[in-house]
Each structure stands twice: as structure tokens, then as C-alpha cells.
Amino acid sequence: MIPAAFDYHSPQSLDEALSLLKQHGGDAKILAGGQSLIPAMRFRLAVPAILIDINRLDDLRYVEERGDHLAIGAMTREHSLEDSSAVRSSYALLYDTAVVVADPLVRNQATVGGNIAHADPANDHPATMLAYGATVVAKGPNGERTIGIDDFFTGLFENAMTDDEILTEIRIPKPAAHTGGAYTKLERKVGDYAISAAAVQLRLDGDTVAAARIGLTNVSPVPMRAKAAEAELVGKSISDAVIEAAGKAAAAECDPSPDLRGGVDYKRDVTRVMVKRSIQKAVARAKGGK
Amino acid sequence: MPQLDDRKEHHSELADGVSAQVPTTDEVQIKTPENIGGMGHRKKRKEDPRFLQGKGNYVDDVKLPGMLYMDIVRSPYAHAKINSIDASAALEMDGVLAVITGEDLKAAGDLHWMPTLMSDTQMVLPIDKVVYYAQEVCAVIATSRYIAADAIEQVFVDYEPLDAVVDPFEALKDNVIVREDKEEKTNHIWHWEAGDKAETDAVFNDAATVVKEKMYIPRIHVSSIETCGMVANYNKAREHMQIYMTSQAPHAHRTVFALVSGLPEHKIQIISPDIGGGFGGKVPVYPGYVICAVASLVTGKPVKWIEDRSENLQADSFARDYHIEAEMAADKDGKITGLRVKTLSDCGAADAAANPSKFPAGLYSICTGSYDMKAAHVEVDGVYTTKPPGGVAYRCSFRVTEAVHMVERMTEIMAHELGEDAADYRLRNFIQPDQFPYKSPTGWEYDSGNYEAALKKAMDMIDYRALREEQKEKRAKGELMGIGISSFTEVVGAGPSKDYDILGIKMFDSAEIRIHPTGKAMARFGTKSQGQGHETTYAQIVAEELGLPADDIEVEEGDTDTAPYGLGTYASRSTPTAGAAAVMASRKIKAKAKKIAAHLLEVGVDDLEWNIDRFQVKGSSDQAKTIQEIAFAAYTNHPQGMEAGLEAVDYYDPPNLTFPFGSYICVVDIDKGTGEVKIRRFVAVDDCGHIINPLIVEGQIHGGLTMGLAPAMYEEIVYDENGQNLTGTLADYLLPTAVESPKWELGKTITPSPHHPIGAKGVGESPTVGAPPAIANAVVDALWHLGVRHVDIPITPPKVWKLLRDNGVTD
Amino acid sequence: MSEHEVTLTINGESVTRSVEARTLLVHFIREDLSLTGTHIGCDTTSCGACTVLMNGKPVKSCTVFAVQAEGAAVETIEGVAAGGELHPLQEGFWEKHGLQCGYCTPGMIMTAKNFLAQNPNPTEDEIRRGISGNLCRCTGYNKIVEAIQYAAEKLQADAGGE
């Protein structure tokens, strides 16, 4: 399995990358970590005429808290999230997610920006970023703009960026006090895409859920938020019944396709289970547990 | 002194101590000191240093001057008429030398079809139609791998899709005929029976309890990490074909190549270099090999063909694919009395089974397992479907895993049905130690066994009774825990020549040992290691017999120009056959060595006795000649009239198969929310007779267990209704990783084979055979109280979830 | 088609070659540099047989283009035995029988080398997760885990001795 031939550019700066992108338009594809793109090219499912490799853009590699948010450079390798002390200490949902993206070797090369920009509902970060209410920063010929994550995923493998933009940064709001989050993923085997997974980020006021956002992985054609499930939580005092109701709501609102990972009924029901387990873990963490 | 003809020594004189039943122990026997390193030593492998440093030599590592590369155009349909193949665009590309089609092979001497090992025929390249998805359609030969990959995109094939027939039961209706080339227009290939039908029916008529179950043993793939490949190097001037090939059976393949191609066999050299795992998948001859060899003949240049993983998974021989309907009978005391089995074998588009026996269903009739019963009757029908041809054995003797899965599931169902403990039920139904050699109702003679000892040991190791108590408590709390047992009997070492052959070539195997003047040795074998550690274990066998340090013995296999003829490595046959040949050849050498020693010590042959590494005068250990001294004398000071040298060759035809056995106990916990099964513990007690190298045996068992886990919980080849393979890459064909694979816990008993010269039995496959039913039985055991009787493997979370929800269980 | 000059160090030695942009790093290593210890086992980034260290990090060299390794330090199995002496991992795999057919072994060792650098004193579960991107079909993994534990202890002891 060998990719078709292509022209290759390796810009040394973001501006150079943007100008190459503008110059080549739809013929060019951005090469980030390549862990999804290169296999697709090997099977000739992707046959780009031009690759713009942005791996030299070291400026886009950082994970740091800046003011009210955690800023993640788009070219940050997945493994850097696991290694980040900020992520480990304050972003449990992100940490949970980072350690279940593919396998440890893929995580050494794959990038956070690529995982999100690919807009694959099977990828893990979209659900997590939806639960965080993250913001995506895109840069194009007309400068930089921010896109709320709720507006970012527009279709299967489609995002809100224009062809001449490059994703540069992801911003995750710094969690307020009494906030907890968790990512629970059901896999056929370790490192696989999820059968279903749930990302939950919530804030407690005493025993009452003051705010909650839930993202789901691989149970819809487009990365989705489980808004009905969120509605079952917000304003309620946390209890087994409330958690079950949220799980059921998520099961009802998701839209999975039957495949080798299971039928529709199965995927809906385990989405219920994943949502419940993430909520339980998130609540425990919001209350100060690990 | 008369000339000694080594080759006329009769086997029975060499096989001392053979044929008596030997009591079971659990102590590994060690007779030689560590510096000799004979049997029983945990010797580090001699082959490892090259692998550890990246210096192995696998087929894809072979690079010859001027070498060309081949890539294959494959069918996107499971069944389609070929209207035309247009290769003109490909042929115009720079670096493309040839495109080989079925018509070309036909013109080259009807090479577009080849015989299978089951006396069926299989297309090499099609002319009229394709009969499975990913079938080879034509091949491109180019100057680089990359150009060849580009060129296959430029071959345009006009297909006319035909209806696929994927379900073998549907195939039996003959609405779609897979093999229109056959005279008889039917998809039914063969019918085969074993056992006594009338007697079995009578047993069932008299039964107090009969249990029935349908089960499917799914289509799977061995997926060795190295795929298949070849470098064919035809030298026109010498009219000589040199072939590097991923072959588990290089000699047999050379003979097949000679018969198919018409090239004289002495002008074909097959070299099977280091092999990256075989597991049965490198026994068949695939179309790619034949095309590659033809490509070299046509171009006169070396041609390399290396499969992609997806090609390997989609087109190479599958394993299993058995649809089974089984019934088991018991009398009023709960004693098992009979087994009645009907099976449909989905062969795909050709019966291309890598089956070394005369029986179309291989050793499937071993299905009465470890249980003493009066009667059994087995029927199997083979059927064509529009799927890739096969099958292979997936790290087991042919069809033994299917048989063992069935009988262990049925025994478990019977025990539960009768309300008996699954372990106690097995203990009272086992063939007892004093019944060996045991004649089974389907005609097998089990050489030896002590099933009770193995199961009791496993029960002790895992504290079985305490687990049953824990299970009761858990069940009261609504938690789902299961304990599964499998007490399997394997049958390996194909095999006695009356019943086992490949295209008529009997299933002996061979050893040739040459001892050099300085006491170092070269030993060559007809088998071929694919990771089993032959370079070490064979050396240990020779060390045991001749007292030469194992490190002084170079073991070589896989080159048909140098190794003695043998049938290769699969079906755990290397130790039972070539291992025995190593013993016999050593004993021939020893017989000559004794005469030389007598000459050197100036005593009679009868005055000498063997002591580890020397002949000594009886009762006088200071008068001795070591094997090294004798070897030197064999070239420098042998008796007048004796042939010089110290070497022997042996072709060993085993008198019977060997019957390794074991008992496995698996404990699982089930997640009621997701249906996930977590293996908490897995204890495996194996009995493979005398152990040559405990370290290697443990490794073989661990690996076999993970390859038992794989089909039990993860692996299955799935097709859609059009015959498209949905699991054609490792992203969807799920090989277990170190995370899925539990920490295996091993135990052993040792019941030597009475007919093998060193009492060994073979071990690499027992765990693959024994593990799946232990896991399946554990899952069903966890769910039996809910009304669950059976679940087909692979036991995936969706299947378990459905059983839970259908029976009212949720989280 | 674009050809590019690539300069990188392979096991400490600098090499420069001209390659097609689409050349996979694994083919570059195996065919252009004739270092055949790095293997190919799949086409979906699943098996890890092709694992090499790129700037110290193990990556699947079938899913990196050779041009991307421009300027990188690449280490393959051939570079692991320093001065001809086996690395503790190689020793561990030998002592504990952590290999059978040997095909996945180079990838396993390269992964484990970085893993132990990151986590010198790992639990069994951490080791199993650490090698979960590398498939082995022969060993059932028990003895690979033991081999890595052996190396961890040896490396710890060596570090303590200095």
C-alpha cells in the first residue's frame, strides 16, 4: 500500500504555509501528524496533489495556561497532553481523553489540532472540546479569527474553516471551582475508535448541577453535544435517577450507525452507560475526588 | 570388521523403552549437565542474537541485483464475469515491464489453474470469472514497488457482477453455482462420516438426557505479523529456479512447483529463510507465488512479491468456518454415552485446505475429546461459496479446535443441564488413566493420558471450590461472574503414513546429523521453524542423545538444496516427527561411535556403556572415550574397514499421532452495562509429555493461549451480503494486544508419549485448541441462571449485552 | 512527482539521499539505507513492526514520509547494541524468551526503549499499555512484559551504580 505521488512543501513559518495554501487552493492538503491522512493516502482514499507539511511550525507546539484558558498549539503532539502538568492537575477530562487516543506510538506523532480539524466523529477530541466549550483559533490570509466549538463541526469530515485557513490553537476555558469532568470510552480493543464514548464537564453548586456540557464520540454523523442529556442535569440535585435520566436522554438523541462495532440499539444503550459513568466520575471529581 | 551401514539400522532397535505407559509426574527430567544442555534445560535460544539486533533474514529482506517487483490487481467483486482486461495504460508507464493475465498463464502451459492440497483445483489467475472478493485478477511487473503500485491503478478490468453466495446453507440450494468449471453443477463438494451411525442412534434412543446445540466456529485468519512473499530468481543459463519463500513446508512446495510447472525438481531450490510467524498460513501455495515464479521465468530476472496486510487478510487462506449441530447423550446416571454431530464446512471457492490427512474434515473426528463414551457419529459436508478458498488450521491440527470447542461446550451444557458441578462432571466422565492406550468410538487410538491429574492440578492452582463460593455470593448480589473449564485432548504430529500425506507424499520427517572431526556438528531437518525455536530444541535433543554441547550443534532448516526431505512445520508435528528423527539419527551415530570407542579402548563393544557424553568400560569410568574423542577418531583413527566419518540421516514415520492434553480454568466478570467480558484469571495446565526446553514450552503455551483468546473474543472475518470483506485490515480484524491478553498462569503435568523415542508430544497448538471453550464456558456459566445456554465466539460486548437485555438484566 | 534531498542521522551516522516525496520512512530505512531490521506488518498503522525512534520518540515509520525526517535523529534496532554489547532490553528479551519469530521484536524493543526512559520503574499494567501499539502474534506478551521488567531492573541498577 503506497501513496500516489504528490508535490511536497515544508514551510518554515505559518505565513509561508498560509501563502502556499492560498496559492494551491483545493489541490493542497495540510499534513499535520499524518496518522489519519497517511493511511488514507496509502489506500489511495486520499490522493492530494500537493501536501503542505506544517510539522516544522514549532511555534504551534505548546500547552500552557494563559489567563482564563488553557491554550494548546495546534501542532502539539498528543503525548504532550499526557506529559503536561497543567493538564494533569486541572483538566481531568482532557487527560482522560489524551490517554485513550489511538496508541502510544501514534500519540507521539498525531497532533491535537489534526484530531479536531479532521472533524471525524470517531475521533476523541471533538466530544471533549464540545464538553469543554472550547474555542478554535484559525488563521487565514485575512488574519486570525476564533470559532466557538459549537459552530466548528459542520459535517462529516467538514469544519467551519475556509480552504485557506489553518487551525492554530485550541482554547479550553479554565475550570471554575467545583467543576469536574471525565471521558469514558468503550472500545473493541485498546487503541481502537470508540464504540461510544462520553465527555462530560459539569459544575456543582452543593449537590445541584449548576452547569453541564456533554459531548459524544462516534454515535452521530457529526461530532455532537448531548443537549437533552445536559438539560436533564442542569438545575437538578444529583442523584442516581437524574444520572439515569441524562443517560437515557443521550441514548435517545444520539444517532449512531450500525457497523462492526454494534447495532443501533447497542450503541444507544452503551451511550447511556458511558454518559452515566462519565457523569458519576465528573461529579466525584467536582466534589474534590480524583 | 564389516562395514556399518547406518541407514539399515532398524528403528525398533533404536527406540529403547518405547511403548510402555509411563506414570504422570510434574518434574522436568534433566540428565545432562548445563554445559551440555540436553533435554529439560531452560536454555536461552541460539537463534535470538540475530533477531535482537535486527539481523534476521526474512523474505522481504532479500535483495538481488536487477530485482523487479510484482503487484497484483484484485477483484472488487465476490462474483463477476470478466469481459475484458485492458492493461495498455499500465504497460505504457515507465518502469512497467509486463502485465501477466490468466490468458498468459494458460499460454505458458495451463498454469492458470493449480491443484490444491485437497485434490481440488484453484484458479491462479482467472479468464472467465472471479469467485471471491480480492481474488487475483492480473499482475504487474515493474522496476520498483512504487511503480508497480501505481501501475495496478492503470489496469482497467470490465466486470459484469454476478450474484454472490456467502451463506453456505444458501449455497447448498445451488441457485448460484460457484464452480462452473466443474462437470457437476453443484456447490456441494463432499460428504464425510466417521463413527458408527447405527450404534450411535441406539445410544441416543436409550439416553436419559439429550442436549442439543447449534454453534458456529467463525472464519478467522492467522495473520502472522509477517505477510506472505517470495523472491523468484530464474537463471536462464543454468535453467535453474531459486526461490525465497515464506514457506512452512519448503520441500513439499518444491515438489508441488515441479509437478505444476514442469521444471525438473533438481533445478528448483526453495529457501525458506527466517519466517515471521506461520500458524498454518504459510502452508498453502497461493496464486501470488505461482505468478511471481512465472514472472521470473518470463523476464529472466529476479522478481519480488510481498503481500500487503490487507491482501493477506482478504485473499489468503482462512481458518475454521464450521457450522455445527451437535447432540450429546447421557444415561440415567449422567454418564456421557454418545455424541452425534452434523457439520457444514464452508470451503470458499475451492477446497484448498492445508490438510495433511486423507480425511476431508481433517482430524475433526477427535471430537469425543477427553470423555469415555460408547458411540459417536460425525457427518461433515463441504460446500463452495464465493469467498476466498481455504482453509488452514490457525495454530492447531486441522479441525481439532472446532472439535474440541464443540465437545467442551456440549459437556458443559450437559453438566449444567444435570445440575452438576462442571469440574466434578468432567472428572467422572474422563477416560481413566488405566484405559490407555484408548480406542475412541471414532477410531482413534489415544497413546496416553491422565486427564484427572491435569484438571485437579488446575483446580488446586486457581482454588476452584473457593471461586464457586465467591460466585454464589456475587450472584446473590446480582453480579455476574463465571468459571469456565476446558479439558481438551489434542491430536498432533501428522502423521503415520497410512493416513497422512500431502499429494501422496507421506508425512514422515527427517534429520541429518554430521559430526565434524573437532566434535562440532551440523544438524539439518526437513521441518522449518517460524519462531518455534528449532535451532535450540533440536540441538538439545542431539545434545541429550550424543552428549555434544547444544552450543556446538548448528541447526539448519529451510534450504531444499541442503536439508533432507521433509514435510515441514505445522500441526505441532516437528517434535513428534523431526524431533524423533533427530533421536534416531543420533542413535545411529551412537551405534557407530560405540564401535569406534571399542576400537580405541581395545575392548569389546559389549563391554561398553554410555555415560552422558562418553562410552566407558562397564564399571570403570576412568577408561572412557568422549564423543569428541570418538568424532576425531572417526576421521583419523577408525577401525580398518570401517567407513570414515560420523554422520547419519533418519526419516521418521511415526507409529501413531501424539495426544497432548490439558485442563484450563478461566474466571470472568461481566459488565452488565456494556456486555464487556473481563478475564480475571486464566490457569492453564498442559501435558505435552517430556519437555525439551521449559522456557520455550512456556512461550509456546503463552502464545497459543493468546491465539485462543483471539477467536474467542476478538477475531472474525465478516462479509456483507455481496461477499465484500468488512474486516480486511488490522484496523477491523482485531488482533489482541498486551492489554487484552491476560497474564497467563501456567502449570504442567508430564505424561510421556509411550511411542515417541523421547516421550515428547508437541505443544505449540494445545492452548489455541483448549482456550476458546474455557472462555466461552466461563461466559455461559456466568449467565446460565438467566437462561443462557450458548453464545457463539467471538464473544463480543454486543452479543453479551443482547443476552443480558433479552433476559432482563441491565446496569 | 517531487524529489527531495533528505539529510538525517541514522544510528548516529549522517546520511543524505534523494527521495521521492511519497517515500515512506520505513521504505527509506529498509531499501535506501539497507537496514532491514525495521519491519512492515500492516498498512493501517496498527502493528508497530516498523517502530523506530525519531528524535528519541518511537513512531511508526510506515506513517511518516522520509522527507519529514529531514534533520532528525533516527534510531533503528541496528543502533541499539552500543559497541557490540547488547542493550539491557536485548538481554532481557533473550533471557526471558521475549521473542519467537522475531518479526515484531525490533519494534517492541524500540518502543520499550523510550518507554523505560520515560517510566524507569513501571508497573506491569503500565508496560502492557506502553506496548499496546505493537502487535505480537507468537508470545502472548507475558514474556515480553518480563523482558521489559528485566531491562528496567538492570537499567535501574546500572544507573544506581554510577
Short mmCIF file of C-alpha atoms in Angstrom, two decimals, chain C residues 9-145:
data_model
loop_
_atom_site.label_atom_id
_atom_site.label_comp_id
_atom_site.label_asym_id
_atom_site.label_seq_id
_atom_site.Cartn_x
_atom_site.Cartn_y
_atom_site.Cartn_z
CA THR C 9 21.31 10.85 11.13
CA ILE C 10 20.67 7.17 11.30
CA ASN C 11 22.04 5.47 14.38
CA GLY C 12 24.37 8.43 14.81
CA GLU C 13 25.64 8.49 11.25
CA SER C 14 24.70 11.30 8.90
CA VAL C 15 23.27 10.27 5.54
CA THR C 16 21.98 12.24 2.58
CA ARG C 17 19.79 10.74 -0.10
CA SER C 18 17.47 11.96 -2.77
CA VAL C 19 13.96 10.56 -2.36
CA GLU C 20 10.54 10.88 -3.86
CA ALA C 21 8.28 12.86 -1.52
CA ARG C 22 5.94 9.92 -1.08
CA THR C 23 8.67 7.54 0.06
CA LEU C 24 7.64 6.14 3.42
CA LEU C 25 10.29 6.38 6.09
CA VAL C 26 10.17 2.62 6.56
CA HIS C 27 10.98 2.02 2.89
CA PHE C 28 13.73 4.63 3.05
CA ILE C 29 15.30 2.85 6.01
CA ARG C 30 14.89 -0.64 4.60
CA GLU C 31 15.63 -0.06 0.93
CA ASP C 32 17.69 3.11 0.61
CA LEU C 33 19.73 2.53 3.75
CA SER C 34 19.57 -1.30 3.65
CA LEU C 35 18.73 -1.51 7.35
CA THR C 36 16.26 -4.37 7.23
CA GLY C 37 15.79 -4.84 10.96
CA THR C 38 12.81 -2.49 10.81
CA HIS C 39 9.85 -4.49 9.51
CA ILE C 40 6.49 -3.93 7.86
CA GLY C 41 3.45 -5.79 9.16
CA CYS C 42 0.39 -3.82 8.11
CA ASP C 43 -0.94 -0.90 6.13
CA THR C 44 -3.15 0.76 8.74
CA THR C 45 -0.69 1.97 11.39
CA SER C 46 -1.83 -0.90 13.58
CA CYS C 47 1.03 -3.32 14.18
CA GLY C 48 4.11 -1.34 15.20
CA ALA C 49 6.59 -3.69 13.46
CA CYS C 50 8.06 -0.60 11.79
CA THR C 51 8.67 1.35 15.00
CA VAL C 52 11.82 3.49 15.05
CA LEU C 53 12.90 6.35 17.28
CA MET C 54 12.66 9.76 15.66
CA ASN C 55 14.35 12.36 17.82
CA GLY C 56 14.02 9.92 20.69
CA LYS C 57 10.31 9.24 20.30
CA PRO C 58 9.05 5.95 18.92
CA VAL C 59 6.94 6.42 15.80
CA LYS C 60 5.50 4.06 13.22
CA SER C 61 7.82 4.62 10.29
CA CYS C 62 5.16 3.43 7.83
CA THR C 63 3.14 6.52 8.71
CA VAL C 64 5.85 9.13 8.30
CA PHE C 65 7.31 10.27 4.99
CA ALA C 66 11.08 10.11 4.68
CA VAL C 67 11.14 13.81 3.80
CA GLN C 68 9.62 14.54 7.17
CA ALA C 69 12.69 13.08 8.85
CA GLU C 70 14.88 15.82 7.36
CA GLY C 71 17.29 16.85 10.07
CA ALA C 72 16.04 14.24 12.50
CA ALA C 73 17.98 11.74 14.53
CA VAL C 74 16.58 8.34 13.65
CA GLU C 75 17.45 5.25 15.62
CA THR C 76 16.67 1.72 14.48
CA ILE C 77 17.21 -1.68 16.06
CA GLU C 78 20.62 -1.86 14.39
CA GLY C 79 21.77 1.02 16.58
CA VAL C 80 20.64 -0.36 19.92
CA ALA C 81 23.61 -2.57 20.83
CA ALA C 82 26.18 0.07 21.66
CA GLY C 83 29.70 -1.01 20.82
CA GLY C 84 28.51 -4.51 20.07
CA GLU C 85 27.27 -5.08 23.60
CA LEU C 86 23.62 -5.99 23.92
CA HIS C 87 21.38 -3.35 25.46
CA PRO C 88 19.63 -4.45 28.68
CA LEU C 89 16.42 -4.71 26.67
CA GLN C 90 18.02 -7.02 24.13
CA GLU C 91 19.47 -9.01 27.00
CA GLY C 92 16.05 -9.10 28.71
CA PHE C 93 14.29 -10.32 25.58
CA TRP C 94 16.91 -13.05 25.27
CA GLU C 95 16.95 -14.10 28.94
CA LYS C 96 13.18 -14.08 29.32
CA HIS C 97 12.35 -15.53 25.89
CA GLY C 98 10.56 -12.36 24.86
CA LEU C 99 10.65 -13.25 21.18
CA GLN C 100 9.78 -16.16 18.97
CA CYS C 101 9.65 -15.44 15.25
CA GLY C 102 11.49 -12.18 15.87
CA TYR C 103 9.45 -10.15 13.42
CA CYS C 104 7.79 -7.78 15.91
CA THR C 105 10.85 -7.73 18.18
CA PRO C 106 12.72 -4.71 16.78
CA GLY C 107 9.58 -2.59 17.03
CA MET C 108 8.90 -3.83 20.54
CA ILE C 109 12.43 -3.01 21.64
CA MET C 110 12.35 0.48 20.14
CA THR C 111 9.04 1.20 21.85
CA ALA C 112 10.27 -0.21 25.14
CA LYS C 113 13.48 1.79 24.98
CA ASN C 114 11.65 5.09 25.02
CA PHE C 115 9.02 3.77 27.40
CA LEU C 116 11.64 2.93 30.03
CA ALA C 117 13.34 6.28 29.53
CA GLN C 118 10.01 7.92 30.39
CA ASN C 119 9.00 5.49 33.07
CA PRO C 120 12.02 3.74 34.57
CA ASN C 121 10.08 1.82 37.19
CA PRO C 122 6.82 0.79 35.57
CA THR C 123 4.04 -1.46 36.82
CA GLU C 124 3.01 -4.45 34.74
CA ASP C 125 -0.15 -2.66 33.66
CA GLU C 126 1.85 0.37 32.53
CA ILE C 127 4.13 -1.86 30.48
CA ARG C 128 1.17 -3.56 28.84
CA ARG C 129 -0.34 -0.19 27.90
CA GLY C 130 3.06 1.09 26.84
CA ILE C 131 3.43 -1.64 24.23
CA SER C 132 -0.23 -1.64 23.16
CA GLY C 133 0.69 -0.11 19.80
CA ASN C 134 2.86 -3.13 18.97
CA LEU C 135 1.31 -6.43 17.97
CA CYS C 136 2.94 -9.78 18.61
CA ARG C 137 1.36 -12.96 17.34
CA CYS C 138 3.73 -15.51 18.88
CA THR C 139 4.44 -14.83 22.54
CA GLY C 140 1.15 -13.99 24.21
CA TYR C 141 3.04 -10.98 25.64
CA ASN C 142 3.77 -12.46 29.11
CA LYS C 143 7.44 -12.89 28.39
CA ILE C 144 7.73 -9.56 26.59
CA VAL C 145 6.47 -7.95 29.79
#
